[in-house]
PDB file of N, CA and C in Angstrom:
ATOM      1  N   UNK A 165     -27.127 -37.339  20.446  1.00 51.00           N
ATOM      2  CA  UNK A 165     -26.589 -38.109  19.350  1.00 51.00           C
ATOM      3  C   UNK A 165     -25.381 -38.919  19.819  1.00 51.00           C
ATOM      4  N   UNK A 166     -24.982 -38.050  20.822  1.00 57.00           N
ATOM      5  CA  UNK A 166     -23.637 -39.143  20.833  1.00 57.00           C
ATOM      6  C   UNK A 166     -23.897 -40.110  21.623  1.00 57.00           C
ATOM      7  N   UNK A 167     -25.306 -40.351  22.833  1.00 62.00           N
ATOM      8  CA  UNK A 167     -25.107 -41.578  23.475  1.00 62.00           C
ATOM      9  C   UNK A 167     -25.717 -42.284  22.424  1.00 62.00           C
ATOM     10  N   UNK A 168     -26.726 -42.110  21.420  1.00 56.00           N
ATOM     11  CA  UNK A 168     -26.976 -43.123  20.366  1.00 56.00           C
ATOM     12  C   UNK A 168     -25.689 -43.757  19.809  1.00 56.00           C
ATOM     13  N   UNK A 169     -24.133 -42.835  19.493  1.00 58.00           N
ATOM     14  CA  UNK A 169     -23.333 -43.648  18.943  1.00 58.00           C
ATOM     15  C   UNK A 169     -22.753 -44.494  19.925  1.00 58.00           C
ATOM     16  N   UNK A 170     -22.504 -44.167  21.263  1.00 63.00           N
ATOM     17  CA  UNK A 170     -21.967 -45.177  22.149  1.00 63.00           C
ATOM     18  C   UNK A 170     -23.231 -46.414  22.524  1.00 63.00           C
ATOM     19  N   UNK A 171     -24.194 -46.254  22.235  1.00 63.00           N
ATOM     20  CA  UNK A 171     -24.983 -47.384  22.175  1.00 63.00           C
ATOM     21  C   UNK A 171     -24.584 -48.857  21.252  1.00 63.00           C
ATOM     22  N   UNK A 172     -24.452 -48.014  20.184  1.00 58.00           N
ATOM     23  CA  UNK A 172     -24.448 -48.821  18.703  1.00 58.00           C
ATOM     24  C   UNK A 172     -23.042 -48.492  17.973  1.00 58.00           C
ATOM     25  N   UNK A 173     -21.878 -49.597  19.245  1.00 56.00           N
ATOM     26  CA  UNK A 173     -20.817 -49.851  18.318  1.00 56.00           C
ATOM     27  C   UNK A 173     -20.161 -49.855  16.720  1.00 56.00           C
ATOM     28  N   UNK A 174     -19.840 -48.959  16.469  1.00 61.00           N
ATOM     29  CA  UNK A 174     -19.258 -49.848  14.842  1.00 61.00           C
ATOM     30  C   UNK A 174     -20.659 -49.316  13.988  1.00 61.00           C
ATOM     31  N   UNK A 175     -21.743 -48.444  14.548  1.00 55.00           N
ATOM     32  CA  UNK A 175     -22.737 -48.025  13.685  1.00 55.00           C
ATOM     33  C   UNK A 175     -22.083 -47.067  12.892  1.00 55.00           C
ATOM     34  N   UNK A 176     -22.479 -46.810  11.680  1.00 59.00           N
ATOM     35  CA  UNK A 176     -21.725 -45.607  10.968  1.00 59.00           C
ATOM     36  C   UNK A 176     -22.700 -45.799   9.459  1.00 59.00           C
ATOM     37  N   UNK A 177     -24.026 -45.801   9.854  1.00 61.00           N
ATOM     38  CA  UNK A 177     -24.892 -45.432   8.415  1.00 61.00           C
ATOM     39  C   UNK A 177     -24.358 -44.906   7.175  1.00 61.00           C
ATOM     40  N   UNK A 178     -24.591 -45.319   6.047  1.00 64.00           N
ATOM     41  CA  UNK A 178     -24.318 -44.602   5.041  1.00 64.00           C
ATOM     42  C   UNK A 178     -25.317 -43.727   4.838  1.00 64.00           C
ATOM     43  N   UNK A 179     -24.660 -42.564   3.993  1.00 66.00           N
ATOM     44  CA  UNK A 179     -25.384 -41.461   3.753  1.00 66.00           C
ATOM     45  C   UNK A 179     -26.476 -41.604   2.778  1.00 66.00           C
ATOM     46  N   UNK A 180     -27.832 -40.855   3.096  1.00 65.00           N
ATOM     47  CA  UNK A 180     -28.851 -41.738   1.771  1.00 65.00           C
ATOM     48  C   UNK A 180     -28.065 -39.861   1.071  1.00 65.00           C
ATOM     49  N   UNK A 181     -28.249 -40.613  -0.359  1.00 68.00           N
ATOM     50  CA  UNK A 181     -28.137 -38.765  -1.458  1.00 68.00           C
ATOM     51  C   UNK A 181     -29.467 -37.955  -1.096  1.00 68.00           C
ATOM     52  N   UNK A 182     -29.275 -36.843  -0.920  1.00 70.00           N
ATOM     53  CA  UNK A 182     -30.487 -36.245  -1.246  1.00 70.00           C
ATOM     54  C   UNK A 182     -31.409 -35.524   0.607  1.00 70.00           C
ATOM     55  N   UNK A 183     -30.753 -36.499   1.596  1.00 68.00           N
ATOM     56  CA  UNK A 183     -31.206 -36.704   2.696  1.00 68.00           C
ATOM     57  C   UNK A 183     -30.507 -36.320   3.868  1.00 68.00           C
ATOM     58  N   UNK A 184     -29.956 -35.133   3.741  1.00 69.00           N
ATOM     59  CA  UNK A 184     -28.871 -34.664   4.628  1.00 69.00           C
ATOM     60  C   UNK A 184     -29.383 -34.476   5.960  1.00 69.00           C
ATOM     61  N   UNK A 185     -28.137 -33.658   7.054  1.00 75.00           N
ATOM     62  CA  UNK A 185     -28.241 -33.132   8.279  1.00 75.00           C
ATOM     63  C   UNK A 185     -28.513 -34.036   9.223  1.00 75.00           C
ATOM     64  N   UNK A 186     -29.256 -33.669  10.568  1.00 75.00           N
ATOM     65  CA  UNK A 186     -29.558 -34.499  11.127  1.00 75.00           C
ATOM     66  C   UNK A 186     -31.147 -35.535  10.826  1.00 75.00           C
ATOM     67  N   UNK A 187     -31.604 -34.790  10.264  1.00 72.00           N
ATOM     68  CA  UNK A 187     -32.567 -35.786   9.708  1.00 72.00           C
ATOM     69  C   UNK A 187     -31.887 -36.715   9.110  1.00 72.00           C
ATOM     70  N   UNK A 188     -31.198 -37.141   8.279  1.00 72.00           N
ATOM     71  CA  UNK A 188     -30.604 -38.313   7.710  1.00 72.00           C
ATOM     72  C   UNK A 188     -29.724 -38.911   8.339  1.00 72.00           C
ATOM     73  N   UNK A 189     -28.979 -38.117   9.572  1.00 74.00           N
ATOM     74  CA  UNK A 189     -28.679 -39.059  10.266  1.00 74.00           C
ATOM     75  C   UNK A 189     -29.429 -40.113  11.169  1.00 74.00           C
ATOM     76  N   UNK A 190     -30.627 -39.786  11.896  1.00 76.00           N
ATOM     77  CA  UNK A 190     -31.075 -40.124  12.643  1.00 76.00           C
ATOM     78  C   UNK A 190     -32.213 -41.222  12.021  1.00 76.00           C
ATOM     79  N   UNK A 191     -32.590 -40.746  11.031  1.00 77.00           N
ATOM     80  CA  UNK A 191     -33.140 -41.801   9.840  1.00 77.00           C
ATOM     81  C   UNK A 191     -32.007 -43.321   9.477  1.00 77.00           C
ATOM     82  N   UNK A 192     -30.922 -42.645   9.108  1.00 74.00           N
ATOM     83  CA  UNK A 192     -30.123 -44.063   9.134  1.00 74.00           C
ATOM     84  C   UNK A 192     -29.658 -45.158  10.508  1.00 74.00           C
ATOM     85  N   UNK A 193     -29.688 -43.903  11.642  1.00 79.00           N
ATOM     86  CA  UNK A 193     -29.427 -44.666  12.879  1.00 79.00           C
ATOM     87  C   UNK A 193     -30.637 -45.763  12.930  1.00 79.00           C
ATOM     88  N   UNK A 194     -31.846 -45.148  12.782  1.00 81.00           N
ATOM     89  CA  UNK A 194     -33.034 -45.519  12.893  1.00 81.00           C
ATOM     90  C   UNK A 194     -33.105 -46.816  12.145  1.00 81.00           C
ATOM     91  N   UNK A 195     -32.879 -47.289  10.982  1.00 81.00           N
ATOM     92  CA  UNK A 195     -32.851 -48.238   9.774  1.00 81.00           C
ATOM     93  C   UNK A 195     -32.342 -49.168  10.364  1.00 81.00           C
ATOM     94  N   UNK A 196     -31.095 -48.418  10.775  1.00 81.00           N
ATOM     95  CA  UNK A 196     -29.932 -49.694  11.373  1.00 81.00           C
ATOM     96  C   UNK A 196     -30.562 -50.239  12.775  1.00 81.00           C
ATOM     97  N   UNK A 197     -31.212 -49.606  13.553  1.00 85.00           N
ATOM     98  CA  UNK A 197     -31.575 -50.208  15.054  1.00 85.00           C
ATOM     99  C   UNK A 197     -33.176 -51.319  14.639  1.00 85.00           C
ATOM    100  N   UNK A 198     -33.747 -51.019  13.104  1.00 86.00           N
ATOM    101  CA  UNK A 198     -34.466 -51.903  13.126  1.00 86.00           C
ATOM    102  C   UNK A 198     -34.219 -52.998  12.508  1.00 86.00           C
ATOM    103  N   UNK A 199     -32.807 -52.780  11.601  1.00 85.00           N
ATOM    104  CA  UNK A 199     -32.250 -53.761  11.005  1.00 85.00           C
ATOM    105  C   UNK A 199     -31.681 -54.997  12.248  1.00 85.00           C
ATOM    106  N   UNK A 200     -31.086 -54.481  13.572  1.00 86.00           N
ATOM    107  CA  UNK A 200     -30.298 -55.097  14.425  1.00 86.00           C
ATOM    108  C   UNK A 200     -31.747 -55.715  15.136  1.00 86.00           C
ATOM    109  N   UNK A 201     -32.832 -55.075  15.291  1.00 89.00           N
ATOM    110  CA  UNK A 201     -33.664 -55.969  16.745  1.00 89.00           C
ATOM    111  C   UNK A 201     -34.326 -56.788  15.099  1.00 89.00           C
ATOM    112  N   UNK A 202     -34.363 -56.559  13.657  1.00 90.00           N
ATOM    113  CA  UNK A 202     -34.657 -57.841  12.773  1.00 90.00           C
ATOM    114  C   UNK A 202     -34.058 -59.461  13.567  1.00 90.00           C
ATOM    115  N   UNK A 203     -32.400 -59.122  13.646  1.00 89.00           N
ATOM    116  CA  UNK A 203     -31.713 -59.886  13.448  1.00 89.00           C
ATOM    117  C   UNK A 203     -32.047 -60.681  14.822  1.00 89.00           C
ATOM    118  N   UNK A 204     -32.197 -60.304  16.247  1.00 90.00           N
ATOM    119  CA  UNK A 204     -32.539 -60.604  17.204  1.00 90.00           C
ATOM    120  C   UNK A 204     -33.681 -61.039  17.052  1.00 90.00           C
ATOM    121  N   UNK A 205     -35.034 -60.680  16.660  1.00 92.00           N
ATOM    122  CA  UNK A 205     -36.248 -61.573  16.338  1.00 92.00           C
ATOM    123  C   UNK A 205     -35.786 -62.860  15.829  1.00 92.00           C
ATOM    124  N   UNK A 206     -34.998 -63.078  14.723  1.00 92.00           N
ATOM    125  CA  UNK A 206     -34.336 -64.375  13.634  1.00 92.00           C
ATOM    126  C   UNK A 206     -33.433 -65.105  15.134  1.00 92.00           C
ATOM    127  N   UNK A 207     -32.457 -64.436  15.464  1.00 92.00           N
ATOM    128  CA  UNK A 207     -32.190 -65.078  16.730  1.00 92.00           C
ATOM    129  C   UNK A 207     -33.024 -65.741  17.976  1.00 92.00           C
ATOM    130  N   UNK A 208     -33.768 -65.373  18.344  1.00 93.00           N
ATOM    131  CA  UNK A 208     -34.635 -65.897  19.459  1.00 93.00           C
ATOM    132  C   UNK A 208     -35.575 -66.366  19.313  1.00 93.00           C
ATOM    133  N   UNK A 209     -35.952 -66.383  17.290  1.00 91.00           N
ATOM    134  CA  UNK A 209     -37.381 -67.138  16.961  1.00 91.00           C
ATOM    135  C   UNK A 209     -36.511 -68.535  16.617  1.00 91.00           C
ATOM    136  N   UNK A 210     -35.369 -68.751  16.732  1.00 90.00           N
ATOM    137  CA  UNK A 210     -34.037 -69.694  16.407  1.00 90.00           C
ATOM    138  C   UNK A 210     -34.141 -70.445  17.816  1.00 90.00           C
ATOM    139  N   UNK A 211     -33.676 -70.156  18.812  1.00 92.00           N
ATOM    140  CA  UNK A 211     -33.987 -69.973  19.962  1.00 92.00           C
ATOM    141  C   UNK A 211     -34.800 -70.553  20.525  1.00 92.00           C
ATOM    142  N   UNK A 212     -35.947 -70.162  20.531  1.00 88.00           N
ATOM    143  CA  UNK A 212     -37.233 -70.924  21.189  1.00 88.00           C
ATOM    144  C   UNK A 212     -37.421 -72.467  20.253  1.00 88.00           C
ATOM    145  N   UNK A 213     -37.351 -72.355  18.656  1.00 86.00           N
ATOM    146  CA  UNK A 213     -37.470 -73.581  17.929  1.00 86.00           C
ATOM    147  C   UNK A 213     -36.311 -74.695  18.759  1.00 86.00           C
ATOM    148  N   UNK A 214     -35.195 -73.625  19.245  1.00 87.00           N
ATOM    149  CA  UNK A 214     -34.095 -75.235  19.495  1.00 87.00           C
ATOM    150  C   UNK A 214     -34.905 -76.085  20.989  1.00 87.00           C
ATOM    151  N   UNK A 215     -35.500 -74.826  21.522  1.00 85.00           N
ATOM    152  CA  UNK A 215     -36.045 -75.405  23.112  1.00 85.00           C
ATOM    153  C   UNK A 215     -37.017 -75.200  23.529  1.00 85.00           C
ATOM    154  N   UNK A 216     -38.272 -75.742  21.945  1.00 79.00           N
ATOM    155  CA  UNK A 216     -39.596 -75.942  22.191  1.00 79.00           C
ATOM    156  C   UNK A 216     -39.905 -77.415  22.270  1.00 79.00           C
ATOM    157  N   UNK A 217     -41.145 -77.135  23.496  1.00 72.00           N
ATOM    158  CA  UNK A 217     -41.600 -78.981  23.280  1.00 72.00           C
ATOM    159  C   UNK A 217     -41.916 -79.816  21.956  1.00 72.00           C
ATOM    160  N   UNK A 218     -41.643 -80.608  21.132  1.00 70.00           N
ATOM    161  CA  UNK A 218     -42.177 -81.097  19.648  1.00 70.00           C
ATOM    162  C   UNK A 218     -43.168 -81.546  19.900  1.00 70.00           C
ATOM    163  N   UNK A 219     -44.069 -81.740  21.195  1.00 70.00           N
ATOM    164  CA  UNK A 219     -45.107 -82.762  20.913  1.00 70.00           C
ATOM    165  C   UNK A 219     -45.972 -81.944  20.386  1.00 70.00           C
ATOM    166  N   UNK A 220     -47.392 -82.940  20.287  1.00 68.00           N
ATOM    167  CA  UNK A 220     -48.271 -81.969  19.030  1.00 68.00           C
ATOM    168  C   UNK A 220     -49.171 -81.561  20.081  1.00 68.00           C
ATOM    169  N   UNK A 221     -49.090 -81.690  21.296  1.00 67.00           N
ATOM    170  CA  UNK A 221     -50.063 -80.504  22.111  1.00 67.00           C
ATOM    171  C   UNK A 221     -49.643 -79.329  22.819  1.00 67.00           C
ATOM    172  N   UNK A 222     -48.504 -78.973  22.375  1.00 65.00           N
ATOM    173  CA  UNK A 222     -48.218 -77.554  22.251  1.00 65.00           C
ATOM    174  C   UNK A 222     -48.201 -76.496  20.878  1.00 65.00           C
ATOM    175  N   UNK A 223     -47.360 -75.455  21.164  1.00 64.00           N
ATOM    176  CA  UNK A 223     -48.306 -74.116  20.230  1.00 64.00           C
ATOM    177  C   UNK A 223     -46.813 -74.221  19.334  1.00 64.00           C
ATOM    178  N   UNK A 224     -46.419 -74.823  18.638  1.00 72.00           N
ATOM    179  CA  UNK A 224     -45.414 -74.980  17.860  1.00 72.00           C
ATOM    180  C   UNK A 224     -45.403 -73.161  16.890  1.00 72.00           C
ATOM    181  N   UNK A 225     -46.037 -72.988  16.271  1.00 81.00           N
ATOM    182  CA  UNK A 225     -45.893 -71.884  15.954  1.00 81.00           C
ATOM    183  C   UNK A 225     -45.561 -70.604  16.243  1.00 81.00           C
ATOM    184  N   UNK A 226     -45.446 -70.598  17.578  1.00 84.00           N
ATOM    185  CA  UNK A 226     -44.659 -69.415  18.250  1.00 84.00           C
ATOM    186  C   UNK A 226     -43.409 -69.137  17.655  1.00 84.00           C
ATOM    187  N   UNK A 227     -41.788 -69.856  17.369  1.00 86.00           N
ATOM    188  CA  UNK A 227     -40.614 -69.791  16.770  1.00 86.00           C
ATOM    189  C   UNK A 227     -40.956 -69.128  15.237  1.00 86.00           C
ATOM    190  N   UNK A 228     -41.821 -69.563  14.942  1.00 88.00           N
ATOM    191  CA  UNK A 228     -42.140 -68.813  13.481  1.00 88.00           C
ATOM    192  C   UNK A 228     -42.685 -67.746  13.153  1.00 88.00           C
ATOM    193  N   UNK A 229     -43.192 -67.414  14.842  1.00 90.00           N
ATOM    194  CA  UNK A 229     -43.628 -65.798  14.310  1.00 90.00           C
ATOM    195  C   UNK A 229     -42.801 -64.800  14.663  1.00 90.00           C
ATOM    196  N   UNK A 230     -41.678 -65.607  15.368  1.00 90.00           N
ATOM    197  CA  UNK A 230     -40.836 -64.649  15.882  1.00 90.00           C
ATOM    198  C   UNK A 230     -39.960 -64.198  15.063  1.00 90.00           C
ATOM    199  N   UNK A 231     -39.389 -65.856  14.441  1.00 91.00           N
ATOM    200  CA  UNK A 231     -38.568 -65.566  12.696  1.00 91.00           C
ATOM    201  C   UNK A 231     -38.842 -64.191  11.637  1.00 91.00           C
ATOM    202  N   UNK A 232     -40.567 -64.894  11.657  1.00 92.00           N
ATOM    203  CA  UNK A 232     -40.918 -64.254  10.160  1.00 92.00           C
ATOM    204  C   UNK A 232     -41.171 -62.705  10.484  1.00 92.00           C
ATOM    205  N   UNK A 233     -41.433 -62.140  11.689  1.00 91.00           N
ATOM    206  CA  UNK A 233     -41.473 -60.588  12.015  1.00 91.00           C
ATOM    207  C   UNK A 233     -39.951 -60.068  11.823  1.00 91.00           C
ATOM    208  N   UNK A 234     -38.876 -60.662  12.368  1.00 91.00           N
ATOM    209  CA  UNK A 234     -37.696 -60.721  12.564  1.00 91.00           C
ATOM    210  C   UNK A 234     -36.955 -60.571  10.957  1.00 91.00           C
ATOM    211  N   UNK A 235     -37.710 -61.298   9.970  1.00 91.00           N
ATOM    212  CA  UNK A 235     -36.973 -61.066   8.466  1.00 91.00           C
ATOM    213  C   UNK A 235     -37.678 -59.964   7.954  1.00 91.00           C
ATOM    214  N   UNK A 236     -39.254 -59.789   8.361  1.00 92.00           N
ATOM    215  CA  UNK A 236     -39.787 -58.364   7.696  1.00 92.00           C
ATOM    216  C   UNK A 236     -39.274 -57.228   8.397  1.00 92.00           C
ATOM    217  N   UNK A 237     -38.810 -57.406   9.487  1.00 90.00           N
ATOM    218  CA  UNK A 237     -37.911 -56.412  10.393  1.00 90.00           C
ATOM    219  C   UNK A 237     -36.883 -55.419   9.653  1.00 90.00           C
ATOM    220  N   UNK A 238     -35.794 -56.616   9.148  1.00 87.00           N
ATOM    221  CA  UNK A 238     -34.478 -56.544   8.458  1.00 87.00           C
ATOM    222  C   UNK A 238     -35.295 -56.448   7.027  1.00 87.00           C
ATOM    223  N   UNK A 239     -36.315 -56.744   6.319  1.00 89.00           N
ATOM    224  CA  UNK A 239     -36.684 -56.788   5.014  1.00 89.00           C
ATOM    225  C   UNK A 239     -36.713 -54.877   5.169  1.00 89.00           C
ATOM    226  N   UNK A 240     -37.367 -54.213   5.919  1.00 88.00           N
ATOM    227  CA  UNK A 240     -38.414 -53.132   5.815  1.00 88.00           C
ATOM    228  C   UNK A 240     -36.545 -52.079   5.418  1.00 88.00           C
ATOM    229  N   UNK A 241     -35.711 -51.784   6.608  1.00 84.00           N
ATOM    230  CA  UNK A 241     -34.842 -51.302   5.886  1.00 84.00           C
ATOM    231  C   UNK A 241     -34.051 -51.499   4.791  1.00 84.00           C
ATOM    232  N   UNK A 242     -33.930 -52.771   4.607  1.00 80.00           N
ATOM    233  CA  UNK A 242     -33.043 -52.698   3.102  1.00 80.00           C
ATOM    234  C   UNK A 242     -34.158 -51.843   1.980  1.00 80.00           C
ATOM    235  N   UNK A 243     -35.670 -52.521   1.893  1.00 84.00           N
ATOM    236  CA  UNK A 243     -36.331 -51.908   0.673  1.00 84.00           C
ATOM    237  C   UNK A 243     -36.711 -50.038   1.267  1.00 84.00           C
ATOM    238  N   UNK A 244     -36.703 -49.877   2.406  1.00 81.00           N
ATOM    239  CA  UNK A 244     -36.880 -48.035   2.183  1.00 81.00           C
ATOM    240  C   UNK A 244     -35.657 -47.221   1.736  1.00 81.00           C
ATOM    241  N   UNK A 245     -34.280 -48.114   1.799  1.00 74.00           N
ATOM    242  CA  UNK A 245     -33.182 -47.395   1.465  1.00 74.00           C
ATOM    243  C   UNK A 245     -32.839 -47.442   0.363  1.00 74.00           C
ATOM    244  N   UNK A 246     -33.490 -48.906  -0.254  1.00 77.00           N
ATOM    245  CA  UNK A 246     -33.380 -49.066  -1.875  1.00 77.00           C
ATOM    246  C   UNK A 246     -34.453 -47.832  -2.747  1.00 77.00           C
ATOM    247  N   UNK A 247     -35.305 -47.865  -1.990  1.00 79.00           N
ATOM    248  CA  UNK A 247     -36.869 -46.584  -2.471  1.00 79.00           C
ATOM    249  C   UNK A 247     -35.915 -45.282  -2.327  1.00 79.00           C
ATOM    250  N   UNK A 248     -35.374 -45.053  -1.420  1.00 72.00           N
ATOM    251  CA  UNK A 248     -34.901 -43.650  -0.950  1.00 72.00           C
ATOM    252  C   UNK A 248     -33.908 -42.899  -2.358  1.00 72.00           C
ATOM    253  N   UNK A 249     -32.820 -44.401  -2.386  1.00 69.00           N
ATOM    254  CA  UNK A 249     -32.175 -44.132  -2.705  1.00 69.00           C
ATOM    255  C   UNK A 249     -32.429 -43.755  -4.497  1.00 69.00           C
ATOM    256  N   UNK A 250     -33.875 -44.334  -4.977  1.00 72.00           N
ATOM    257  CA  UNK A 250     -33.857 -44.588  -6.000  1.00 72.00           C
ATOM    258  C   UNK A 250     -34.443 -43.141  -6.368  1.00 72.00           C
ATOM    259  N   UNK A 251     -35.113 -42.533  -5.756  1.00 69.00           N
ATOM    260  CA  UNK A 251     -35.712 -41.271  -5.465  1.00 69.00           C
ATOM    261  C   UNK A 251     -34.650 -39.838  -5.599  1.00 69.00           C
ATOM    262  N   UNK A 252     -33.677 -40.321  -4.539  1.00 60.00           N
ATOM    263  CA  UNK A 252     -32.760 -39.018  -4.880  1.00 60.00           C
ATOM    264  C   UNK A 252     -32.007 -39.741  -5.968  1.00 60.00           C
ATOM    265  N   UNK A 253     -31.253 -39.934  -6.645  1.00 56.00           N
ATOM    266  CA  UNK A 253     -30.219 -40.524  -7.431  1.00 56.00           C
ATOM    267  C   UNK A 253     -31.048 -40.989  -8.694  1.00 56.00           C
TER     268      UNK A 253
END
């Protein structure tokens, strides 16, 4: 556990109610590390759009799949913690 916290600076999950010990910790670490590689998909699907060829005989759609995995990434933890939370509480 503790090289997970020296991994992930400034991580400090909130507690879900209901979801204690180390299971809930490692569940929130978990949320948060898919929340962070979300944000990196949105980054590098950013990324490739700034320094893809525009012409129309390349695969332009690559930047967008990187985006849109990248927001369901970051989508998937906010709504299981909103479910979780709605469950215990």
């Amino acid at each position: 556990m503790t090289l997970l916290a020296a991994l992930l600076p400034g991580a400090d999950p909130t507690p879900i109610p209901g979801l204690t010990g180390i299971v809930g910790q490692f569940f929130g670490y978990g949320l948060w590390i898919l929340a962070s590689a979300g944000a990196g998909g949105v980054g590098f699907g950013v990324y490739k759009l700034a320094i893809a060829d525009k012409s129309r005989h390349q695969g332009g759609s690559e930047p967008f799949k990187w985006m849109g995995g990248g927001v369901a990434a970051m989508l998937l933890p906010g709504s299981l913690i909103a479910i979780l939370n709605g469950i215990a509480g």
